Amino acid sequence: MDVYINQKRVRLRPQQAIGKGGEADVYRLNRTTAVKLFKPPSHPDFEGMVEAQQGARERLALHQQKLRQFPQSLPERVISPQALVMNQNGQRILGYTMPLLTHAEVLLRYCDLRRRVKDHCRRQVGDHRKFQQAVDTQAVVDLFLDLHETVSKLHFADVVIGDFNDLNILVQGTQAFVIDADSFQFGSFPCSVFTARFVDPLLCDPQGTQPILCRPYCWESDWYAFTVMLMQALLFVNPYGGVYKPSDPAQRLPQAARPLHRVTVFHPQVRYPKPALPCDRLPKPLLDHFRQVFEQDWRGEFPRSLLENLHWHTCPSCGVEHARSTCPSCVKSVGIAPLIPPGSVQVTTVLQTDGVILAATLTAGQLQWLIWEEGQFKRKDRTVLLTGDLSPEFAWYLQGQTTWIAQQGQVVGLPTTERIAVDSYQGRPQFAVNDRHRYWLHQGQLMRDHAVVGEVLAGQTQFWVGPRFGLGFYRAGQLNGAFVFDADRSGINDRLSLSMGAGTVVAAHCTFSQSLGWLFVTLQDQGVLQQRCWVIAPTGQVLAQAEVGEWAATASGLCPHWAVEDALFVATDEGIIRIQVEQGRLIVQRRFPETEPFVQTGCQLLAAPQGLYTVGSQTIQLLQL
């Protein structure tokens, strides 16, 4: 694609694509500059979507004036437009250039407990948890202090962020950068886009079934979104998270409507999510502020003092990290153990560590694991592979007795010390193993044990592999594609059709049985997070496709599910469930409520002939039903 920047022709290729949103594609221009191009009505993502095509026309028409009048001298943490990107005759704005941020992650990933936990101790599900995070909690507080300053400066400049959400904040260390500045509200230019998880319900129709923006944004709505993001980053739960199960059926609400009725996670009839941090870890003034905002409609600038006075400690007695003057765990009376029907589940603790479980898998039906404790990385036989601290940049893969460690484009096998250069996708190494082979992407080639399997789109492809076959997909600019490949033979079948629409891919993961692949993709489309699943055969045939709800994985990019033949086992806060493919649909075929005390959402499952292994942060248990 040819565009013109400062009257010079520039060719943008798919290999330069570094981001795709619902409204625009982003390309790397050079080491310091990126190009954001708004999608035209003819973009393939809008094929057959009349409303989306009309929205693209209106968006491009608006930016012909809005970008020319964009405010200057905004705060340094705002990624503002620099040069306009024009068509050949210089009469039409197609997009703009902006500073390129490298080694940055969206704020959404900082709200995922599994990414942040470094040392997570749990005696049984429901106990108060001890943890020390790879991303230090105090650093998260400093991050929000930095973001607070940027929001205040924007408001002083008469600019409202509007669609303020955890996908348009990029994080480098403790610095928070605001992107998607073209949607800012200023002067006569309103912001019309919104993200349902962060839009202020006071600006929405209270009679609706979900939050839909119907009133103009204001600076108070920015602070509402800021408060939502802060709560998620500290407690790992949205203000309206959990499961609402009122005793009176007349009080039931669709999950999406809860913000409109202020039914928060603090409501007595909302079941608090097990993976979330207990509320009592936060000081009472901050908890009171959350309740005032989300239950009592208080609005105003977030009190900076609540952040400045937020200091985290680790209890010397029980190891719990908290931000109170006294440890909430030590002063609390011992809870009542859950009642379990006698003999309904036989539970055997296979592993209990004071460190953290980094990886676990089944090899020929045998359980293998890697743990970190007391500064050492150890396999199941207690062999020490490495010594040192954990890093969130590490990725781990187990293949028999070989442990593969990936970091910064390199994968090293231990104890062999073999080194492999691999491509990354959004910071994640594109490497996979099964019992027989190792696979990776490098410079646009899919490799298996140093043999070329096929060609892929360099830098834009992510893939997974199972015992029989693998699959992958790419989305870059106007290119969308998916493929499958045999685990043992060369060649790629790229005729696989996955219709993802125009949404932004937030995360993707896949799990395999011998005969099927289950691909999960989290998309943000028109401000709403959606979890979609495709069940795919080795031939590339899509056997089932569905939007999934209660049993969907989180948006972390991790895969805790376990597939057996045409069934999928999933851990939820209410116990394990079994998902089945039936006539092109995915149905909950069976529930196992008796497993509820032993699992939680996101817990990894491994199915073996002897039963189901549950893998937590510090414990592996064998459940026999």
XYZ file of C-alpha atoms in Angstrom:
625
model
C 0.000 0.000 0.000
C 1.399 3.424 -0.982
C 0.725 6.513 1.145
C 2.258 9.985 1.288
C 3.969 11.496 4.346
C 5.361 15.012 4.080
C 4.746 14.752 0.314
C 6.961 11.686 0.032
C 5.641 8.335 -1.159
C 5.940 5.545 1.398
C 5.140 1.883 0.755
C 3.666 0.006 3.733
C 3.894 -3.793 3.599
C 2.026 -6.398 5.672
C 5.317 -7.400 7.328
C 5.467 -3.912 8.868
C 2.097 -4.285 10.596
C 2.374 -4.162 14.387
C -1.224 -3.702 15.484
C -4.816 -4.095 14.402
C -7.811 -2.445 16.022
C -11.465 -2.195 15.176
C -10.981 1.124 13.376
C -7.376 1.220 12.193
C -4.206 -0.717 11.354
C -0.802 0.272 12.724
C 2.514 -0.154 10.880
C 6.159 0.330 11.838
C 7.629 3.094 9.668
C 11.132 3.097 11.165
C 12.838 2.583 14.532
C 11.111 5.561 16.159
C 7.905 6.123 14.195
C 4.659 4.238 13.606
C 1.872 4.885 11.100
C -1.795 4.574 12.003
C -4.106 4.096 9.003
C -7.859 4.284 9.416
C -9.690 1.399 7.790
C -11.638 2.490 4.702
C -15.144 1.117 3.997
C -13.562 -1.289 1.493
C -11.339 -2.911 4.150
C -11.685 -6.743 4.196
C -12.553 -6.626 7.912
C -15.809 -4.846 6.968
C -16.841 -7.195 4.173
C -20.613 -7.658 4.227
C -20.982 -5.310 7.247
C -23.057 -2.367 6.036
C -23.120 -0.510 9.380
C -19.372 -0.910 9.872
C -18.727 0.382 6.362
C -20.858 3.443 7.040
C -19.041 3.990 10.332
C -15.714 3.928 8.473
C -16.957 6.585 6.036
C -18.107 8.841 8.860
C -14.871 8.337 10.808
C -12.705 9.270 7.827
C -14.870 12.314 7.105
C -14.558 13.503 10.709
C -10.770 13.149 10.754
C -10.367 15.391 7.702
C -10.956 18.283 10.112
C -10.294 16.818 13.555
C -6.676 15.832 12.921
C -5.894 19.231 11.401
C -7.126 20.883 14.609
C -5.592 18.435 17.080
C -4.349 20.180 20.269
C -0.625 20.788 20.550
C 1.717 20.535 23.568
C -0.176 17.728 25.278
C 1.487 15.798 28.146
C 4.593 13.797 27.220
C 2.870 10.490 28.046
C 0.288 11.075 25.287
C 1.164 9.464 21.960
C -0.064 12.373 19.844
C -0.317 12.585 16.042
C 2.809 13.977 14.363
C 2.604 14.128 10.542
C -0.553 13.552 8.551
C -0.665 10.577 6.178
C -2.270 11.557 2.877
C -3.404 10.045 -0.406
C -1.502 10.674 -3.631
C -2.989 14.049 -4.474
C -2.659 15.277 -0.895
C -6.365 16.037 -0.593
C -7.451 13.305 1.823
C -6.168 12.297 5.239
C -5.708 8.532 5.581
C -4.085 8.493 9.022
C -1.106 9.912 10.862
C 2.368 9.143 12.163
C 3.167 8.896 15.860
C 6.056 7.937 18.162
C 6.739 4.196 18.239
C 6.742 2.560 21.662
C 8.787 -0.620 21.969
C 8.871 -3.189 24.791
C 5.530 -1.953 26.101
C 2.460 -3.927 27.163
C -1.198 -2.964 27.358
C -2.464 -2.254 30.859
C -4.940 -5.133 30.506
C -2.111 -7.619 31.092
C -1.296 -6.021 34.449
C -4.798 -6.915 35.618
C -4.165 -10.653 35.233
C -3.172 -12.362 38.477
C -1.496 -15.306 36.750
C 0.842 -12.950 34.926
C 1.676 -11.017 38.082
C 2.066 -13.779 40.641
C 5.596 -14.735 41.534
C 5.108 -16.635 44.766
C 1.526 -17.693 45.348
C 0.812 -19.938 48.346
C -2.532 -21.671 48.699
C -3.327 -24.453 51.169
C -6.712 -25.054 49.604
C -9.060 -23.125 47.338
C -10.755 -20.412 49.347
C -7.912 -19.886 51.833
C -6.300 -16.454 52.063
C -3.452 -16.497 49.593
C 0.140 -15.431 50.036
C 1.923 -14.016 47.057
C 4.744 -11.794 45.955
C 4.382 -10.535 42.450
C 6.760 -10.572 39.488
C 5.323 -7.144 38.700
C 5.705 -5.532 42.112
C 2.436 -4.251 43.551
C 4.023 -1.003 44.673
C 5.235 -0.484 41.107
C 1.598 -0.742 39.983
C 0.730 2.029 42.453
C 3.542 4.174 40.982
C 2.180 3.412 37.504
C -1.234 4.797 38.417
C 0.324 7.853 40.045
C 2.014 8.495 36.700
C -1.272 7.982 34.832
C -3.083 10.238 37.311
C -0.736 13.105 36.444
C -1.335 12.638 32.709
C -5.126 12.617 33.086
C -5.004 15.778 35.212
C -2.841 17.568 32.628
C -5.159 16.561 29.793
C -8.163 17.949 31.640
C -6.251 21.180 32.315
C -5.774 21.415 28.534
C -9.566 21.004 28.022
C -9.139 17.526 26.559
C -11.262 14.543 27.613
C -9.928 11.069 26.866
C -13.444 9.666 26.401
C -12.929 6.025 25.460
C -10.476 5.473 28.340
C -9.723 1.755 28.692
C -6.980 -0.762 29.485
C -6.198 -1.391 25.819
C -5.282 2.221 25.054
C -2.775 2.466 27.901
C 0.708 1.115 27.130
C 3.042 0.424 30.042
C 6.829 0.720 30.188
C 8.056 0.099 33.729
C 6.094 2.560 35.864
C 5.249 4.875 32.966
C 1.768 4.831 31.424
C 1.360 6.095 27.849
C -2.050 7.013 26.443
C -2.563 5.943 22.829
C -5.469 6.264 20.349
C -5.349 10.020 20.855
C -7.361 10.568 17.650
C -10.491 9.593 19.600
C -9.955 12.307 22.267
C -12.807 14.749 22.837
C -11.909 18.433 22.444
C -13.425 21.612 21.034
C -16.353 20.798 18.767
C -15.199 17.209 18.242
C -16.969 14.669 20.456
C -15.789 11.150 21.248
C -18.456 8.700 20.126
C -16.745 5.346 20.733
C -16.916 3.545 24.064
C -15.787 0.400 25.843
C -18.585 -1.232 27.819
C -16.320 -2.275 30.712
C -15.236 1.327 31.345
C -18.045 3.604 30.181
C -19.690 5.558 33.000
C -23.218 4.142 33.550
C -24.403 7.691 34.283
C -23.855 8.395 30.567
C -25.884 5.364 29.474
C -29.570 4.479 29.190
C -30.509 3.101 32.657
C -33.252 0.960 31.089
C -30.880 -0.809 28.704
C -29.695 -4.392 28.836
C -26.057 -3.310 28.546
C -24.119 -0.037 28.817
C -24.424 1.995 25.616
C -23.105 5.564 25.496
C -25.934 8.043 24.947
C -24.597 11.249 26.617
C -21.370 13.182 25.966
C -18.215 12.285 27.850
C -16.902 14.632 30.538
C -13.798 14.799 32.708
C -15.663 12.970 35.507
C -16.195 9.974 33.193
C -12.431 9.783 32.640
C -11.927 9.490 36.396
C -14.632 6.803 36.552
C -12.693 4.726 33.997
C -9.440 5.406 35.881
C -11.031 4.015 39.046
C -12.228 0.883 37.224
C -8.715 0.223 35.924
C -7.142 0.797 39.332
C -9.498 -1.643 41.041
C -8.797 -4.274 38.388
C -5.035 -3.820 38.737
C -5.130 -4.120 42.543
C -7.812 -6.765 43.130
C -7.814 -8.563 39.744
C -11.581 -8.172 39.443
C -13.858 -5.714 37.632
C -16.230 -3.704 39.863
C -19.081 -5.728 38.372
C -17.277 -9.070 38.327
C -18.281 -12.250 40.106
C -21.579 -14.075 39.675
C -24.839 -12.427 40.743
C -27.357 -14.999 41.987
C -30.179 -13.230 43.800
C -32.465 -15.354 45.943
C -35.456 -13.601 44.347
C -35.738 -14.638 40.659
C -37.387 -11.309 39.904
C -34.112 -9.560 40.744
C -32.050 -11.430 38.158
C -30.166 -9.342 35.617
C -28.108 -10.012 32.518
C -24.437 -9.816 33.451
C -23.940 -6.918 31.027
C -26.720 -4.888 32.734
C -25.225 -4.985 36.232
C -23.377 -1.613 35.926
C -26.677 0.055 35.048
C -28.150 -1.211 38.329
C -24.964 -0.761 40.413
C -24.825 -4.458 41.317
C -21.147 -4.568 42.163
C -18.782 -7.267 43.322
C -19.413 -5.958 46.857
C -23.115 -6.906 46.696
C -24.009 -9.550 49.321
C -25.578 -11.804 46.681
C -22.613 -11.647 44.291
C -20.215 -14.547 44.516
C -16.699 -13.087 44.724
C -14.326 -14.707 42.164
C -11.852 -17.146 43.673
C -8.857 -15.929 41.626
C -9.382 -12.310 42.749
C -7.467 -10.801 45.649
C -9.605 -10.530 48.819
C -10.953 -7.009 49.283
C -9.637 -6.776 52.828
C -6.065 -6.540 51.497
C -6.778 -2.880 50.621
C -7.049 -0.066 53.198
C -10.577 0.886 54.198
C -10.460 4.456 52.753
C -9.674 3.076 49.278
C -12.374 0.388 49.526
C -14.857 3.024 50.683
C -13.976 5.156 47.663
C -14.563 2.229 45.301
C -18.003 1.664 46.826
C -18.862 5.369 46.676
C -18.017 5.496 42.971
C -19.569 2.211 41.838
C -22.555 1.952 44.183
C -23.375 5.546 45.171
C -22.490 7.399 41.930
C -19.876 9.697 43.456
C -17.968 11.490 40.697
C -14.916 13.720 40.702
C -11.153 13.622 40.391
C -9.676 10.485 41.931
C -8.131 11.534 45.276
C -4.392 11.339 44.635
C -3.725 10.916 48.357
C -5.347 7.456 48.252
C -2.515 6.380 45.945
C 0.238 8.300 47.707
C -0.725 6.661 51.012
C -1.036 3.162 49.535
C 1.913 1.113 50.806
C 2.169 -2.659 50.536
C 3.719 -4.929 53.183
C 4.398 -8.631 53.562
C 3.239 -10.060 56.878
C 6.226 -11.645 58.689
C 3.919 -14.193 60.333
C 1.832 -15.572 57.474
C 3.475 -14.110 54.356
C 0.327 -12.379 53.067
C 0.917 -9.155 51.142
C -1.488 -6.359 52.071
C -1.804 -2.576 52.287
C -3.344 -2.294 55.773
C -1.821 -1.319 59.098
C -2.431 -4.855 60.426
C -2.478 -8.139 58.553
C -6.082 -8.981 57.573
C -5.294 -12.680 57.464
C -3.844 -12.941 60.961
C -6.688 -11.042 62.629
C -9.400 -13.017 60.868
C -10.865 -16.094 62.513
C -10.402 -19.401 60.794
C -13.123 -20.030 58.210
C -15.339 -23.061 58.083
C -14.074 -25.733 55.740
C -16.409 -26.505 52.830
C -18.660 -29.493 53.264
C -17.808 -32.258 50.816
C -20.076 -35.269 50.393
C -18.199 -38.308 51.753
C -16.462 -40.282 49.021
C -17.669 -38.037 46.179
C -14.124 -36.956 45.231
C -10.903 -38.677 46.172
C -8.133 -36.076 46.407
C -4.418 -36.826 46.452
C -1.835 -34.055 46.809
C 0.896 -34.843 44.295
C 3.036 -31.743 44.799
C 3.147 -28.986 47.406
C 5.871 -26.367 47.148
C 6.716 -23.174 48.996
C 7.851 -21.780 45.653
C 5.805 -21.569 42.470
C 4.867 -24.078 39.752
C 6.041 -22.688 36.408
C 4.884 -25.451 34.058
C 3.222 -28.863 34.163
C 2.342 -31.314 31.407
C 1.647 -34.948 30.663
C 4.182 -36.926 28.648
C 2.995 -40.402 27.647
C 0.521 -40.218 30.515
C 3.240 -39.309 33.030
C 3.084 -36.015 34.904
C 6.077 -33.700 34.552
C 6.613 -30.297 36.125
C 9.009 -27.398 36.632
C 9.067 -25.393 39.861
C 10.971 -22.430 41.259
C 11.766 -22.387 44.964
C 14.463 -20.776 47.073
C 16.093 -19.287 43.985
C 16.354 -22.592 42.101
C 14.561 -23.930 39.014
C 13.856 -27.637 39.540
C 12.293 -30.482 37.578
C 10.177 -33.299 39.030
C 13.251 -35.386 39.945
C 14.593 -32.330 41.887
C 17.306 -31.743 39.273
C 18.382 -28.091 39.496
C 18.445 -26.521 36.028
C 19.276 -22.942 36.960
C 19.639 -20.658 39.930
C 18.392 -17.066 40.036
C 15.302 -14.901 40.228
C 12.100 -15.228 38.242
C 11.350 -12.905 35.365
C 7.992 -12.265 33.678
C 9.918 -12.346 30.380
C 10.581 -16.109 30.695
C 8.421 -18.713 28.954
C 8.761 -22.422 29.767
C 8.147 -25.592 27.725
C 8.555 -29.191 28.919
C 9.455 -31.969 26.485
C 10.340 -35.216 28.221
C 13.473 -34.544 30.272
C 14.307 -31.416 28.252
C 13.269 -28.002 29.534
C 13.068 -25.174 27.012
C 13.430 -21.586 28.249
C 12.453 -18.707 25.959
C 13.509 -15.097 26.425
C 14.032 -12.185 24.021
C 13.976 -14.140 20.768
C 16.092 -17.051 21.999
C 15.037 -20.506 23.195
C 17.545 -22.603 25.118
C 17.165 -26.314 25.864
C 18.410 -27.682 29.173
C 20.422 -29.700 29.898
C 21.484 -29.823 26.203
C 22.155 -26.013 25.957
C 20.862 -26.055 22.348
C 19.972 -22.522 21.237
C 17.275 -21.623 18.726
C 16.460 -18.153 17.390
C 12.688 -17.623 17.224
C 10.288 -14.898 16.158
C 7.932 -13.273 18.648
C 4.348 -12.134 18.358
C 3.367 -9.259 20.666
C 6.334 -10.111 22.848
C 5.597 -13.847 23.046
C 8.070 -16.360 21.595
C 6.556 -18.466 18.830
C 7.790 -21.849 19.972
C 5.953 -25.105 20.756
C 6.681 -28.748 21.516
C 4.923 -32.089 21.546
C 6.299 -35.477 22.639
C 8.252 -35.949 19.376
C 9.284 -32.592 17.962
C 9.932 -28.931 18.619
C 8.498 -26.210 16.373
C 9.178 -22.522 15.956
C 8.798 -19.531 13.658
C 11.858 -17.764 12.274
C 11.995 -15.089 9.588
C 8.678 -16.116 8.070
C 9.267 -19.869 8.158
C 7.560 -22.502 10.296
C 10.269 -24.913 11.431
C 10.174 -28.438 12.847
C 13.478 -29.719 14.232
C 15.384 -27.401 11.825
C 13.350 -28.579 8.802
C 11.051 -26.098 7.033
C 7.359 -26.975 7.332
C 6.097 -23.988 5.343
C 6.029 -20.219 4.859
C 4.048 -17.856 7.135
C 3.672 -14.097 7.469
C 6.821 -12.947 9.265
C 6.307 -11.220 12.600
C 2.511 -11.427 12.416
C 1.805 -15.125 12.987
C 1.060 -17.076 16.143
C 0.691 -20.835 16.275
C 0.194 -23.876 18.538
C 0.814 -27.595 18.119
C -0.737 -30.782 19.481
C 0.071 -34.478 19.260
C -1.301 -34.856 15.717
C -1.432 -31.417 14.105
C -0.920 -27.718 14.674
C -2.726 -24.529 13.723
C -2.045 -20.827 13.541
C -3.370 -17.533 12.239
C -2.265 -14.028 11.338
C -3.961 -10.621 11.126
C -1.934 -7.806 9.625
C -3.298 -4.754 7.853
C -5.731 -5.989 5.227
C -4.506 -9.596 5.462
C -6.294 -12.230 7.530
C -5.491 -15.908 7.338
C -5.366 -19.197 9.236
C -3.733 -22.562 8.606
C -3.247 -26.104 9.875
C -0.245 -28.397 9.450
C 0.586 -32.037 10.134
C 2.732 -32.619 13.209
C 5.138 -34.906 11.344
C 5.034 -33.915 7.663
C 5.925 -30.750 5.771
C 3.376 -28.464 4.180
C 0.745 -25.989 5.338
C -2.979 -26.020 4.588
C -3.923 -22.326 4.556
C -7.524 -22.825 3.441
C -8.795 -22.661 6.998
C -11.458 -19.978 7.329
C -11.859 -18.148 10.642
C -14.181 -15.152 10.597
C -13.048 -12.803 13.371
C -14.514 -9.571 12.053
C -12.953 -6.199 12.773
C -12.264 -6.614 16.477
C -8.914 -6.297 18.206
C -7.343 -9.612 19.215
C -6.563 -9.264 22.917
C -5.375 -12.834 23.495
C -5.439 -16.254 21.863
C -4.626 -19.781 22.983
C -5.279 -23.336 21.867
C -5.497 -26.815 23.374
C -5.509 -30.128 21.510
C -6.842 -33.623 21.894
C -5.604 -36.385 19.595
C -8.214 -35.488 16.995
C -9.272 -31.859 17.545
C -7.922 -28.403 18.233
C -9.835 -25.930 20.416
C -8.857 -22.353 19.539
C -9.931 -19.587 21.922
C -9.649 -15.938 20.895
C -10.508 -12.926 23.046
C -11.591 -9.982 20.892
C -12.599 -6.463 21.767
C -15.224 -5.397 19.256
C -17.129 -2.126 19.535
C -16.056 -1.735 23.139
C -17.068 -5.233 24.282
C -14.799 -8.161 25.127
C -15.905 -11.338 23.411
C -14.620 -14.870 23.892
C -14.890 -17.027 20.782
C -14.023 -20.671 20.255
C -13.413 -22.660 17.087
C -13.168 -26.459 17.164
C -10.988 -27.544 14.259
C -10.167 -30.927 12.705
C -6.692 -31.823 11.348
C -8.027 -31.261 7.803
C -8.825 -27.635 8.653
C -12.571 -28.241 8.806
C -14.296 -26.088 11.438
C -16.567 -28.472 13.342
C -18.018 -25.909 15.737
C -17.857 -22.173 16.322
C -19.416 -20.248 19.176
C -19.246 -17.255 21.459
C -18.578 -18.657 24.886
C -19.547 -17.291 28.263
C -19.226 -18.710 31.744
C -16.573 -21.285 30.885
C -14.390 -19.127 28.648
C -10.773 -18.630 29.585
C -9.612 -15.224 30.693
C -7.897 -12.778 28.389
C -4.439 -13.720 29.572
C -3.326 -15.786 26.618
C -2.876 -18.840 28.863
C -4.632 -22.136 28.225
C -5.867 -23.902 31.379
C -8.316 -26.223 29.572
C -7.707 -29.883 28.734
C -9.189 -31.680 25.728
C -9.965 -35.408 25.489
C -11.283 -36.622 22.113
C -14.303 -34.383 21.356
C -14.695 -33.062 24.911
C -13.111 -30.196 26.821
C -12.671 -30.084 30.598
C -12.741 -26.621 32.152
C -12.229 -25.460 35.736
C -14.624 -22.794 37.021
C -15.311 -21.303 40.453
C -18.291 -23.676 40.711
C -16.397 -26.838 39.804
C -15.212 -28.649 36.689
C -17.473 -28.769 33.649
C -17.293 -30.849 30.482
C -17.913 -29.168 27.119
C -19.003 -31.301 24.175
C -19.294 -30.752 20.420
C -22.784 -31.636 19.249
C -24.050 -30.878 15.741
C -21.818 -27.858 15.288
C -22.579 -26.436 18.733
C -20.693 -26.351 22.012
C -22.786 -27.445 24.982
C -22.136 -27.969 28.679
C -22.561 -31.736 28.675
C -21.899 -32.322 32.391
C -21.070 -30.454 35.575
C -19.060 -31.773 38.517
C -20.120 -29.546 41.450
C -18.409 -31.886 43.904
C -15.055 -30.595 42.588
C -15.856 -26.984 43.566
C -13.672 -26.901 46.724
C -10.605 -27.965 44.757
C -10.629 -25.788 41.626
C -11.115 -22.206 40.518
C -11.375 -20.307 37.253
C -8.092 -20.482 35.393
C -6.815 -23.547 37.209
C -4.933 -25.803 34.776
C -6.350 -29.294 34.199
C -4.500 -32.364 32.916
C -6.512 -35.516 32.196
C -4.737 -38.831 32.794
C -6.038 -42.434 32.965
C -5.907 -42.266 36.755
C -7.952 -39.044 37.017
C -7.768 -35.267 36.607
C -4.726 -33.364 37.780
C -5.365 -29.792 38.915
C -2.382 -27.474 38.728
C -2.345 -24.352 40.857
C 0.436 -21.931 41.675
C 1.889 -24.132 44.408
C -0.122 -27.333 44.464
C -0.836 -30.215 42.112
C -3.680 -32.492 43.146
C -5.130 -35.635 41.582
C -8.944 -35.721 41.587
C -10.650 -39.076 41.154
C -14.428 -38.806 40.736
